[in-house]
Amino acid sequence: MKLGKLIGVLLAVLVLIPVGASAQSQFAGNVQDDTGGALPGVTVTAASEALIEGSRLAVTDGTDQYQIIVKVGFEHSWAWHINTRSTNANLFQVYGDDPNPFGIITPIVDANSSFASTNLAAGTAPGLIGDPRSVTVYNDPSIARVNIDYDSGIYAQDSWTIDRLTINYGGRFDFAKSSVDAVTKPAGRFTRSVTFRQEDLLDIPRFGPDFSPRFSLAYDAFGNGKTALKFGFNRYQNGYGDSWPRRYQPALQDSESRLWNDITLGADGLLPAGCSLSGVGCADPYGTNGDNIAQDWKIGTTANSSFGFRETDLPADDLSRGHQDLLTIGIQQEVRPGLSVSAEWRRRWFRNPEFNDNTLRSFSDFGDPIQVVAPLPYIGTLPIYNIDPAVRPLIAEVDANFDGDGYKNQYTGFELSFQGRLDGGGSVFGGWSMDTPGTSWFSGGGLLDGCSIRRGEDDDPNSLRFCDAFSYPTPCRHEFKVAGNYPLPWYDLMVAGTVIANAGGYAGDAISETRSFTRTSDRYTAPFYTAVNCTGTFVLGAPIITNANGGVVSPTVGTSTTSNTQTLLPGNSVKSPPTGSRWMPVSPRRSPWAVGCAGRCEPRAST
């Protein structure tokens, strides 16, 4: 079958079909001898302009019937989204776990509140809030519009039956384009007004035609219509929504984290020399220190001179749409008339992944790792690579597709199900399924080996930690469901019900997989730090990052000036309390981890 001929037939059909429609042509008949007797196994030639090839062969079945089905159609959608945000706050204040040095108490938390347990255990007032650490500021007000100009597809599908084998095959072409509109963004507390002209905005790449094959087989194993063996291989293009044009709309909401300790800062936007976080030795010219209000003179400056005018991505010249390939293998068996059981195995591969590369950043912009003592129950240290503060605000991000070796993202699932018809017109169906989780336990996105992308493009050695999920034992999620319906004898009413037992957490899910470390506020204190893991240069009560940095206050932690979240354990992996585990630094340029489990998980690093 020639591709050009397929497209020509599709376009000819589209002229006759309204938006979002499909058409189906079916050719059927029977072949008999002169006496009217059935003639099974006879080859029939059907000719029609509706057939892509012009004519088609079919073979009659045991009842002298033959059948040819052709389906064509198209889908078309468009949309726009207007985002308007106008607030009078423009920021929110972020607090840590240490007691507030100024004694700020919230009256809504008393000794009977569930939120007071930590304070009561520490012997402090029930409503004492945490220590001020930072503020997240926004570029409000903002107004922006993004458009999906079109997201369309045309398809053709054919079904061909040869004796006991039914073949379904076809293809789909997808096309998509989006755009952003010119807009004037009003001034706000942290930004000035600016007009984005249409000629200043990016021309967002359009996608298509992207071809997706469709193919499946069904074989009547014994010729009695009771046992069917099934196979399928299909491709699906990744979804296309307003997230695409939002990447390139500079007027959308933007935010960043800035220093705020509820203390008047110096002209450089930092705490003055000799000023402590408790307010001792600090200038207070406005009498506002410790009032729990983030005034401008207590908020740190930004190194991003263009903050408020959202830095947009740049699309690579050859940016293309990602897709997924799905393989299914199954069997269906009729147990008795009206009741069948099925089993199906599924494997999905995520292909042509996209990544975002900050071309102004590389591994060389990070210093040697500082070694932070792991919180109990872990033993050992966690490496944190801190970025050069001069490089941190530099941003020039390019959207591209990864075409290197080593990337792997796949989903595996299995389902055992039944379907049945009840006497009286009701039906019941259900089954049990198991599959691999995604990056989130509940997402089902499959396991990911993203080390190759992170080494080549992520430009952050911290992201290499546990970057290959295939190196660790991962439990499958399980689900059981039963559903049914039954017509009632009155007024055409029907009663229906469903019971679903979803996958909950997994063994070891109470063990935290991540921990956030602030640049200056977090300290080595109980219950996560005690004499049990106090080793080397670890000093109880000392600031964690400063202590790990040789007693010198680090200007950054990870890629931030405020806090960094470190991965403690591989996501969704089988876990047990890792008492006795050794945690070692990860080399940013080598395959970092292998794991073996025998009663407990003990990660090891190769350096």
Coordinates of C-alpha atoms in Angstrom, one line a residue:
M1 CA 0.0 0.0 0.0
K2 CA 1.5 3.4 -1.0
L3 CA 1.5 6.2 1.5
G4 CA 0.7 8.8 -1.1
K5 CA -2.4 6.8 -2.2
L6 CA -3.5 6.5 1.4
I7 CA -3.3 10.2 2.0
G8 CA -5.2 10.9 -1.3
V9 CA -8.1 8.6 -0.3
L10 CA -8.2 10.2 3.2
L11 CA -8.4 13.7 1.8
A12 CA -11.1 12.7 -0.7
V13 CA -13.2 11.3 2.1
L14 CA -12.6 14.4 4.4
V15 CA -14.4 16.6 1.8
L16 CA -17.6 14.7 2.4
I17 CA -17.5 14.3 6.2
P18 CA -18.2 17.0 8.7
V19 CA -15.8 18.0 11.5
G20 CA -15.1 15.2 14.0
A21 CA -16.9 12.6 12.0
S22 CA -16.1 9.1 10.7
A23 CA -17.5 6.9 8.0
Q24 CA -17.5 3.1 7.7
S25 CA -17.9 1.0 4.5
Q26 CA -18.9 -2.6 4.9
F27 CA -19.0 -5.2 2.2
A28 CA -20.6 -8.5 3.0
G29 CA -22.3 -11.4 1.3
N30 CA -22.4 -15.1 0.9
V31 CA -21.3 -17.6 -1.7
Q32 CA -23.5 -20.6 -2.6
D33 CA -23.5 -23.4 -5.2
D34 CA -26.3 -24.0 -7.7
T35 CA -28.4 -25.8 -5.1
G36 CA -28.1 -23.0 -2.5
G37 CA -25.5 -24.9 -0.5
A38 CA -22.8 -23.1 1.4
L39 CA -19.3 -22.8 -0.2
P40 CA -16.8 -22.2 2.6
G41 CA -13.2 -21.3 1.8
V42 CA -14.0 -19.6 -1.4
T43 CA -11.9 -16.5 -2.3
V44 CA -14.1 -13.5 -3.2
T45 CA -12.9 -10.3 -4.9
A46 CA -14.7 -7.1 -3.8
A47 CA -14.1 -3.9 -5.9
S48 CA -15.0 -0.4 -4.8
E49 CA -13.6 3.2 -4.9
A50 CA -14.0 3.2 -1.1
L51 CA -11.2 0.6 -0.8
I52 CA -7.7 2.0 -0.6
E53 CA -6.4 -0.7 -3.0
G54 CA -9.5 -0.4 -5.3
S55 CA -10.3 -4.1 -4.7
R56 CA -9.9 -6.6 -1.9
L57 CA -9.8 -10.4 -1.5
A58 CA -11.9 -12.1 1.2
V59 CA -12.4 -15.8 2.1
T60 CA -15.8 -17.2 3.1
D61 CA -16.2 -18.8 6.5
G62 CA -17.9 -22.0 7.4
T63 CA -21.3 -20.5 6.9
D64 CA -20.5 -19.2 3.4
Q65 CA -20.2 -15.6 4.7
Y66 CA -17.5 -13.1 3.9
Q67 CA -17.0 -9.5 5.3
I68 CA -14.8 -6.5 4.6
I69 CA -14.9 -3.4 6.7
V70 CA -13.2 0.0 6.0
K71 CA -13.4 2.9 8.4
V72 CA -12.1 6.5 7.7
G73 CA -12.6 9.7 9.6
F74 CA -11.0 12.8 11.2
E75 CA -10.9 14.8 14.4
H76 CA -10.4 18.5 14.8
S77 CA -10.2 20.6 18.0
W78 CA -9.1 24.1 18.9
A79 CA -9.1 26.1 22.1
W80 CA -7.8 29.2 23.9
H81 CA -7.0 29.9 27.5
I82 CA -6.9 33.3 29.2
N83 CA -5.0 33.5 32.4
T84 CA -5.7 36.5 34.6
R85 CA -4.3 36.9 38.1
S86 CA -4.7 40.0 40.2
T87 CA -3.9 39.8 43.9
N88 CA -3.0 42.3 46.6
A89 CA -0.5 39.9 48.3
N90 CA 2.2 39.2 45.7
L91 CA 4.1 36.9 48.0
F92 CA 3.9 34.2 50.7
Q93 CA 6.1 33.7 53.6
V94 CA 8.0 30.4 54.2
Y95 CA 8.9 29.1 57.7
G96 CA 11.2 26.4 58.9
D97 CA 11.0 23.8 61.7
D98 CA 13.0 25.7 64.3
P99 CA 11.1 27.8 66.9
N100 CA 10.4 31.4 65.8
P101 CA 13.2 33.5 67.3
F102 CA 10.8 36.4 67.9
G103 CA 8.2 34.3 69.8
I104 CA 5.5 34.8 67.2
I105 CA 2.4 32.7 68.2
T106 CA -0.7 32.0 66.2
P107 CA -3.8 32.1 68.4
I108 CA -5.7 29.6 66.3
V109 CA -3.5 26.7 67.5
D110 CA -4.0 25.7 71.2
A111 CA -3.0 22.7 73.3
N112 CA -6.0 20.7 71.9
S113 CA -5.0 21.1 68.3
S114 CA -3.5 18.3 66.3
F115 CA -0.9 20.8 65.0
A116 CA 0.5 21.4 68.5
S117 CA 2.0 18.0 69.1
T118 CA 5.5 18.9 68.0
N119 CA 5.6 22.0 70.0
L120 CA 4.2 20.3 73.1
A121 CA 6.8 17.5 72.8
A122 CA 9.6 20.2 72.6
G123 CA 8.2 22.1 75.6
T124 CA 7.3 25.2 73.6
A125 CA 4.0 27.1 73.3
P126 CA 1.3 25.2 71.2
G127 CA 0.9 28.0 68.7
L128 CA 4.6 29.0 68.3
I129 CA 5.3 29.2 64.6
G130 CA 8.5 28.3 62.8
D131 CA 11.5 30.5 62.0
P132 CA 11.2 32.9 59.0
R133 CA 13.4 31.6 56.1
S134 CA 12.3 33.1 52.8
V135 CA 9.5 34.6 50.8
T136 CA 8.2 33.5 47.4
V137 CA 7.4 36.6 45.4
Y138 CA 5.2 36.8 42.3
N139 CA 5.0 39.0 39.3
D140 CA 1.3 39.8 39.8
P141 CA -0.8 41.1 38.3
S142 CA -0.6 39.1 35.1
I143 CA -2.8 38.6 32.1
A144 CA -2.0 36.3 29.2
R145 CA -3.7 34.3 26.4
V146 CA -2.5 31.1 24.8
N147 CA -4.2 29.4 21.8
I148 CA -4.4 25.9 20.4
D149 CA -4.9 26.8 16.7
Y150 CA -5.6 23.2 15.8
D151 CA -5.1 19.7 17.1
S152 CA -6.3 17.5 14.3
G153 CA -6.0 13.9 13.1
I154 CA -7.1 11.9 10.1
Y155 CA -7.3 8.1 10.1
A156 CA -8.2 5.1 8.1
Q157 CA -8.7 1.5 9.5
D158 CA -9.4 -1.7 7.7
S159 CA -10.6 -5.1 8.9
W160 CA -9.8 -8.2 6.9
T161 CA -11.0 -11.8 7.9
I162 CA -9.2 -14.8 6.4
D163 CA -10.7 -18.0 7.7
R164 CA -10.2 -17.9 11.5
L165 CA -7.8 -14.9 11.4
T166 CA -9.1 -11.3 11.7
I167 CA -6.6 -8.6 10.8
N168 CA -7.2 -5.0 11.8
Y169 CA -4.7 -2.4 10.4
G170 CA -4.7 1.2 9.6
G171 CA -2.9 4.5 10.3
R172 CA -3.4 8.0 11.7
F173 CA -1.8 11.3 10.9
D174 CA -1.8 14.0 13.6
F175 CA -1.3 17.8 13.1
A176 CA -1.0 20.4 15.8
K177 CA -0.2 24.1 16.1
S178 CA -0.4 26.7 18.9
S179 CA 0.3 30.4 19.4
V180 CA 0.5 33.2 21.9
D181 CA -1.1 36.7 21.7
A182 CA 0.4 40.1 22.2
V183 CA -0.4 41.6 25.7
T184 CA 0.4 44.5 28.0
K185 CA 1.3 43.3 31.5
P186 CA 0.4 45.8 34.3
A187 CA 3.0 46.8 36.9
G188 CA 3.0 45.1 40.3
R189 CA 4.9 45.3 43.6
F190 CA 8.0 43.5 42.2
T191 CA 7.7 44.3 38.5
R192 CA 7.1 47.1 36.1
S193 CA 4.6 47.3 33.3
V194 CA 5.7 45.9 29.9
T195 CA 4.1 45.4 26.5
F196 CA 4.8 42.2 24.6
R197 CA 4.3 43.0 20.9
Q198 CA 3.3 40.2 18.5
E199 CA 6.6 40.6 16.5
D200 CA 8.5 40.1 19.7
L201 CA 6.9 36.7 20.5
L202 CA 8.2 33.4 19.4
D203 CA 6.8 31.5 16.5
I204 CA 5.9 28.2 18.2
P205 CA 6.8 25.1 16.1
R206 CA 4.0 23.2 14.5
F207 CA 3.9 19.5 14.5
G208 CA 2.8 17.0 11.8
P209 CA 2.1 15.1 9.9
D210 CA 3.0 12.6 12.6
F211 CA 2.2 9.0 11.5
S212 CA 0.9 6.4 14.0
P213 CA 0.4 2.8 12.8
R214 CA -2.5 0.7 14.1
F215 CA -2.3 -3.1 13.9
S216 CA -4.0 -6.0 15.7
L217 CA -4.7 -9.7 15.1
A218 CA -7.4 -12.0 16.5
Y219 CA -7.2 -15.7 15.9
D220 CA -10.0 -18.2 16.6
A221 CA -7.7 -20.9 18.0
F222 CA -10.1 -23.9 17.6
G223 CA -12.5 -22.7 15.0
N224 CA -15.5 -22.9 17.4
G225 CA -15.6 -19.1 18.3
K226 CA -14.8 -19.8 22.0
T227 CA -11.0 -19.2 22.2
A228 CA -9.4 -16.1 20.8
L229 CA -5.6 -15.3 20.7
K230 CA -5.0 -11.6 20.4
F231 CA -2.0 -9.4 19.5
G232 CA -1.7 -5.7 19.0
F233 CA 0.9 -3.0 18.3
N234 CA -0.2 0.6 18.2
R235 CA 1.4 4.0 18.3
Y236 CA -0.1 7.1 20.1
Q237 CA 1.2 10.6 19.9
N238 CA 1.7 12.5 23.1
G239 CA -1.1 14.7 24.2
Y240 CA -1.1 18.3 23.0
G241 CA -2.7 21.0 25.2
D242 CA -2.1 24.5 26.4
S243 CA 1.1 23.5 28.2
W244 CA 2.8 23.9 24.8
P245 CA 2.1 27.6 24.2
R246 CA 2.5 28.4 27.9
R247 CA 6.2 27.6 27.6
Y248 CA 6.5 30.5 25.2
Q249 CA 4.2 33.1 26.7
P250 CA 6.3 35.7 28.7
A251 CA 3.4 37.4 30.4
L252 CA 2.3 34.4 32.5
Q253 CA 2.7 34.3 36.2
D254 CA 6.3 33.9 37.4
S255 CA 7.8 33.5 40.9
E256 CA 11.1 33.2 42.7
S257 CA 12.4 32.7 46.2
R258 CA 14.1 35.5 48.1
L259 CA 15.8 35.8 51.5
W260 CA 13.5 36.9 54.4
N261 CA 14.4 36.4 58.0
D262 CA 12.0 39.1 59.3
I263 CA 15.1 41.3 59.9
T264 CA 16.1 44.6 58.1
L265 CA 18.7 43.7 55.5
G266 CA 21.7 45.7 54.4
A267 CA 22.0 47.5 51.1
D268 CA 23.3 44.3 49.5
G269 CA 20.2 42.4 50.4
L270 CA 21.9 40.3 53.0
L271 CA 22.1 40.2 56.8
P272 CA 24.6 42.8 58.0
A273 CA 27.8 41.7 59.6
G274 CA 27.3 40.9 63.3
C275 CA 23.5 40.4 62.9
S276 CA 22.2 37.1 64.1
L277 CA 19.0 35.3 63.0
S278 CA 17.6 36.0 66.5
G279 CA 17.7 39.7 65.8
V280 CA 20.7 40.4 68.2
G281 CA 23.1 42.9 66.8
C282 CA 20.7 43.9 64.0
A283 CA 19.8 47.4 62.9
D284 CA 16.1 48.2 63.2
P285 CA 15.6 51.6 61.7
Y286 CA 11.8 51.2 61.1
G287 CA 11.0 49.3 64.3
T288 CA 9.7 46.3 62.2
N289 CA 12.2 43.5 63.1
G290 CA 10.3 40.4 64.2
D291 CA 6.8 41.7 63.4
N292 CA 6.1 38.8 61.0
I293 CA 5.4 41.1 58.0
A294 CA 7.6 41.0 54.9
Q295 CA 8.3 44.6 54.2
D296 CA 10.5 45.5 51.2
W297 CA 13.5 46.4 53.4
K298 CA 13.4 42.9 54.8
I299 CA 13.3 41.0 51.5
G300 CA 16.5 40.0 49.7
T301 CA 17.4 41.3 46.3
T302 CA 17.3 39.2 43.1
A303 CA 20.1 38.4 40.8
N304 CA 17.6 38.1 37.9
S305 CA 17.3 41.6 36.5
S306 CA 14.5 40.6 34.2
F307 CA 12.3 38.9 36.9
G308 CA 8.6 39.4 36.3
F309 CA 8.9 39.1 32.6
R310 CA 8.9 35.4 32.4
E311 CA 12.0 33.9 30.7
T312 CA 10.5 31.7 27.9
D313 CA 12.0 28.6 26.4
L314 CA 13.5 28.5 22.9
P315 CA 12.3 25.6 20.7
A316 CA 15.1 23.7 18.8
D317 CA 14.8 23.8 15.1
D318 CA 14.1 20.1 14.9
L319 CA 11.8 19.8 17.9
S320 CA 9.2 17.1 17.3
R321 CA 6.3 15.5 19.2
G322 CA 7.0 12.5 21.5
H323 CA 5.0 9.3 21.2
Q324 CA 4.3 6.0 22.9
D325 CA 4.3 2.5 21.4
L326 CA 2.0 -0.1 23.0
L327 CA 2.3 -3.8 22.6
T328 CA -0.5 -6.1 23.9
I329 CA -0.7 -9.9 23.9
G330 CA -3.8 -11.6 25.2
I331 CA -6.2 -14.5 25.2
Q332 CA -10.0 -14.6 25.6
Q333 CA -12.0 -17.8 26.5
E334 CA -15.7 -18.4 26.6
V335 CA -16.5 -20.4 29.7
R336 CA -20.1 -20.8 28.9
P337 CA -22.6 -18.8 26.8
G338 CA -22.7 -15.3 28.2
L339 CA -19.5 -15.6 30.3
S340 CA -15.9 -15.1 29.2
V341 CA -12.5 -14.6 30.8
S342 CA -9.6 -12.7 29.4
A343 CA -5.9 -12.2 30.2
E344 CA -3.7 -9.5 28.7
W345 CA -0.1 -8.4 29.1
R346 CA 0.8 -4.9 28.1
R347 CA 4.1 -3.1 27.5
R348 CA 4.3 0.6 26.7
W349 CA 7.5 2.4 25.6
F350 CA 7.8 6.2 25.8
R351 CA 9.7 7.4 22.7
N352 CA 11.4 10.6 21.4
P353 CA 11.5 12.2 24.9
E354 CA 11.7 16.0 25.2
F355 CA 14.1 17.7 27.6
N356 CA 14.8 21.3 28.6
D357 CA 18.5 22.3 28.4
N358 CA 19.9 25.4 30.0
T359 CA 22.7 26.1 27.6
L360 CA 24.4 28.5 30.0
R361 CA 24.9 25.9 32.6
S362 CA 27.1 22.8 32.8
F363 CA 28.5 20.3 35.4
S364 CA 31.6 22.4 35.7
D365 CA 29.5 25.2 37.3
F366 CA 29.1 23.1 40.4
G367 CA 31.8 22.7 43.0
D368 CA 33.0 19.6 44.8
P369 CA 30.1 18.1 46.9
I370 CA 29.7 19.0 50.5
Q371 CA 28.9 15.9 52.6
V372 CA 25.7 16.3 54.7
V373 CA 25.1 13.8 57.4
A374 CA 22.1 11.6 56.5
P375 CA 19.1 11.9 59.0
L376 CA 18.3 8.8 61.1
P377 CA 17.5 6.0 60.4
Y378 CA 20.1 6.4 57.6
I379 CA 23.8 6.2 58.3
G380 CA 26.5 8.0 56.3
T381 CA 26.5 11.2 54.3
L382 CA 24.6 12.7 51.4
P383 CA 26.5 14.6 48.7
I384 CA 25.1 18.0 47.7
Y385 CA 26.7 19.9 44.8
N386 CA 26.3 23.7 45.1
I387 CA 26.1 25.8 42.0
D388 CA 28.4 28.8 41.4
P389 CA 26.2 31.8 42.5
A390 CA 27.4 33.8 39.5
V391 CA 26.0 31.2 37.2
R392 CA 22.7 30.4 39.0
P393 CA 20.7 33.3 37.5
L394 CA 21.8 32.7 33.9
I395 CA 19.0 31.1 31.9
A396 CA 18.8 30.2 28.2
E397 CA 16.6 27.2 28.0
V398 CA 16.1 25.2 24.8
D399 CA 13.4 22.6 24.2
A400 CA 14.7 19.7 22.2
N401 CA 14.3 15.9 21.8
F402 CA 16.9 13.5 23.2
D403 CA 18.4 11.2 20.6
G404 CA 21.2 9.7 22.6
D405 CA 21.7 6.2 23.8
G406 CA 20.8 4.8 27.2
Y407 CA 17.4 6.4 27.8
K408 CA 14.6 4.0 28.8
N409 CA 11.1 4.6 30.0
Q410 CA 8.6 1.7 29.9
Y411 CA 5.4 0.6 31.6
T412 CA 4.4 -3.0 32.1
G413 CA 1.0 -4.3 33.1
F414 CA -1.1 -7.5 33.3
E415 CA -4.9 -7.8 33.7
L416 CA -7.1 -10.9 34.3
S417 CA -10.7 -10.1 33.8
F418 CA -14.2 -11.5 33.2
Q419 CA -17.3 -10.3 31.4
G420 CA -20.7 -11.9 31.7
R421 CA -24.4 -11.4 30.9
L422 CA -27.0 -12.1 33.5
D423 CA -30.5 -13.6 33.0
G424 CA -32.9 -10.8 32.7
G425 CA -30.6 -8.4 30.8
G426 CA -28.0 -7.5 33.3
S427 CA -24.3 -7.6 33.0
V428 CA -21.3 -8.0 35.3
F429 CA -17.6 -7.5 34.7
G430 CA -14.4 -7.1 36.7
G431 CA -11.0 -8.4 37.3
W432 CA -7.6 -8.0 38.9
S433 CA -4.7 -6.0 37.4
M434 CA -1.1 -5.3 38.3
D435 CA 1.3 -2.7 36.8
T436 CA 4.5 -0.7 37.4
P437 CA 4.2 2.6 39.1
G438 CA 5.5 5.9 37.7
T439 CA 7.6 8.6 39.2
S440 CA 4.7 8.9 41.6
W441 CA 3.2 5.8 43.2
F442 CA -0.2 6.6 41.8
S443 CA 0.8 7.9 38.3
G444 CA 1.4 4.6 36.6
G445 CA 3.9 6.2 34.2
G446 CA 6.4 3.3 34.1
L447 CA 10.0 3.0 35.2
L448 CA 12.5 5.5 34.0
D449 CA 16.2 5.3 33.3
G450 CA 16.9 9.0 32.8
C451 CA 20.6 9.0 33.6
S452 CA 21.7 9.6 30.0
I453 CA 19.5 12.7 29.6
R454 CA 20.6 14.0 33.0
R455 CA 24.3 13.5 32.2
G456 CA 24.0 15.1 28.8
E457 CA 21.5 17.9 29.3
D458 CA 20.2 18.3 32.9
D459 CA 23.4 20.0 33.9
D460 CA 22.9 19.3 37.6
P461 CA 24.9 16.5 39.3
N462 CA 22.4 16.3 42.1
S463 CA 19.8 14.9 39.7
L464 CA 22.0 11.8 39.0
R465 CA 21.1 10.3 42.4
F466 CA 19.0 7.2 41.7
C467 CA 18.4 8.3 38.1
D468 CA 18.0 4.6 36.9
A469 CA 14.8 3.1 38.4
F470 CA 15.5 -0.2 36.7
S471 CA 18.5 -0.8 39.1
Y472 CA 16.2 -1.2 42.1
P473 CA 13.4 -3.7 43.0
T474 CA 10.1 -2.0 42.4
P475 CA 6.8 -3.5 43.6
C476 CA 3.8 -3.6 41.3
R477 CA 0.6 -1.8 42.0
H478 CA -2.5 -4.0 42.3
E479 CA -6.2 -3.3 41.7
F480 CA -9.3 -5.3 42.0
K481 CA -12.7 -4.2 40.6
V482 CA -16.2 -5.6 40.1
A483 CA -19.0 -3.7 38.4
G484 CA -22.4 -4.7 37.2
N485 CA -25.9 -3.4 36.3
Y486 CA -29.4 -4.9 36.2
P487 CA -32.7 -3.6 34.8
L488 CA -35.5 -3.1 37.2
P489 CA -39.1 -4.0 36.2
W490 CA -40.4 -0.4 36.8
Y491 CA -40.2 2.6 34.5
D492 CA -37.0 1.4 32.6
L493 CA -34.9 1.9 35.7
M494 CA -31.6 0.1 36.2
V495 CA -29.5 -0.5 39.3
A496 CA -25.7 -0.5 39.0
G497 CA -22.8 -0.8 41.4
T498 CA -19.0 -0.8 41.4
V499 CA -16.5 -2.1 44.0
I500 CA -12.9 -1.0 43.4
A501 CA -9.9 -1.8 45.7
N502 CA -7.1 0.6 44.6
A503 CA -3.5 0.3 45.2
G504 CA -2.6 2.0 48.4
G505 CA 0.9 2.6 49.7
Y506 CA 3.7 0.1 49.5
A507 CA 5.8 -1.6 52.1
G508 CA 8.2 1.0 53.4
D509 CA 6.2 4.0 52.2
A510 CA 6.5 5.6 55.6
I511 CA 10.2 6.0 55.0
S512 CA 10.7 9.4 53.5
E513 CA 12.3 9.4 50.0
T514 CA 13.4 13.0 50.1
R515 CA 14.4 15.7 52.6
S516 CA 14.7 19.4 52.1
F517 CA 17.8 21.2 53.5
T518 CA 17.7 25.0 53.9
R519 CA 20.8 27.0 53.3
T520 CA 21.1 28.6 56.7
S521 CA 18.3 27.6 59.0
D522 CA 18.2 23.8 59.3
R523 CA 20.3 22.4 62.2
Y524 CA 21.5 19.1 63.4
T525 CA 18.9 18.5 66.0
A526 CA 16.8 15.5 67.3
P527 CA 15.0 13.4 66.4
F528 CA 16.8 13.0 63.1
Y529 CA 20.3 13.8 64.5
T530 CA 21.5 12.4 67.8
A531 CA 24.7 11.0 69.2
V532 CA 24.0 7.8 67.2
N533 CA 24.9 9.5 63.9
C534 CA 27.1 12.3 65.2
T535 CA 30.4 11.4 63.5
G536 CA 33.3 13.3 61.9
T537 CA 32.8 17.0 61.6
F538 CA 29.1 16.7 62.6
V539 CA 28.3 19.0 65.5
L540 CA 24.9 18.7 67.2
G541 CA 23.0 22.0 67.0
A542 CA 25.2 23.4 64.1
P543 CA 23.6 24.7 60.9
I544 CA 23.6 21.7 58.5
I545 CA 24.8 23.2 55.3
T546 CA 27.3 25.6 56.9
N547 CA 28.8 22.8 59.0
A548 CA 29.1 20.6 55.9
N549 CA 30.7 23.5 54.1
G550 CA 33.6 23.7 56.6
G551 CA 31.9 26.3 58.8
V552 CA 31.6 28.8 56.0
V553 CA 28.1 30.1 55.0
S554 CA 27.4 28.8 51.5
P555 CA 25.8 31.4 49.1
T556 CA 23.9 28.5 47.5
V557 CA 22.5 25.1 48.3
G558 CA 22.1 22.9 45.2
T559 CA 20.8 25.3 42.6
S560 CA 18.9 27.6 45.1
T561 CA 19.8 30.4 47.4
T562 CA 17.2 29.1 50.0
S563 CA 16.8 25.3 50.1
N564 CA 17.4 22.1 48.2
T565 CA 15.5 18.8 48.2
Q566 CA 17.8 15.8 48.3
T567 CA 16.7 12.2 47.3
L568 CA 17.3 9.8 50.2
L569 CA 15.9 6.6 48.5
P570 CA 15.0 5.5 45.0
G571 CA 11.3 6.4 44.3
N572 CA 8.8 3.6 44.8
S573 CA 11.4 1.0 45.4
V574 CA 11.0 -1.8 47.9
K575 CA 12.3 -0.4 51.2
S576 CA 13.1 -1.5 54.7
P577 CA 14.8 0.7 57.3
P578 CA 18.3 0.9 56.0
T579 CA 20.1 0.5 59.3
G580 CA 23.7 -0.1 58.5
S581 CA 23.5 1.3 54.9
R582 CA 26.4 3.3 53.7
W583 CA 25.8 6.4 51.7
M584 CA 28.6 7.5 49.4
P585 CA 29.1 10.4 47.0
V586 CA 27.9 10.0 43.4
S587 CA 30.2 10.7 40.5
P588 CA 28.3 12.9 38.0
R589 CA 29.9 11.2 35.0
R590 CA 29.5 7.5 35.7
S591 CA 26.7 5.0 36.2
P592 CA 26.2 5.8 39.9
W593 CA 24.2 3.1 41.6
A594 CA 23.7 -0.6 42.0
V595 CA 21.7 -2.2 44.7
G596 CA 21.2 -5.6 46.2
C597 CA 18.5 -6.6 48.7
A598 CA 18.7 -9.4 51.2
G599 CA 16.6 -8.6 54.2
R600 CA 17.4 -4.9 53.9
C601 CA 18.5 -2.5 51.1
E602 CA 22.1 -1.4 51.1
P603 CA 22.8 1.0 48.3
R604 CA 26.4 1.2 47.1
A605 CA 28.0 3.8 44.9
S606 CA 30.6 3.5 42.2
T607 CA 32.9 6.5 42.0

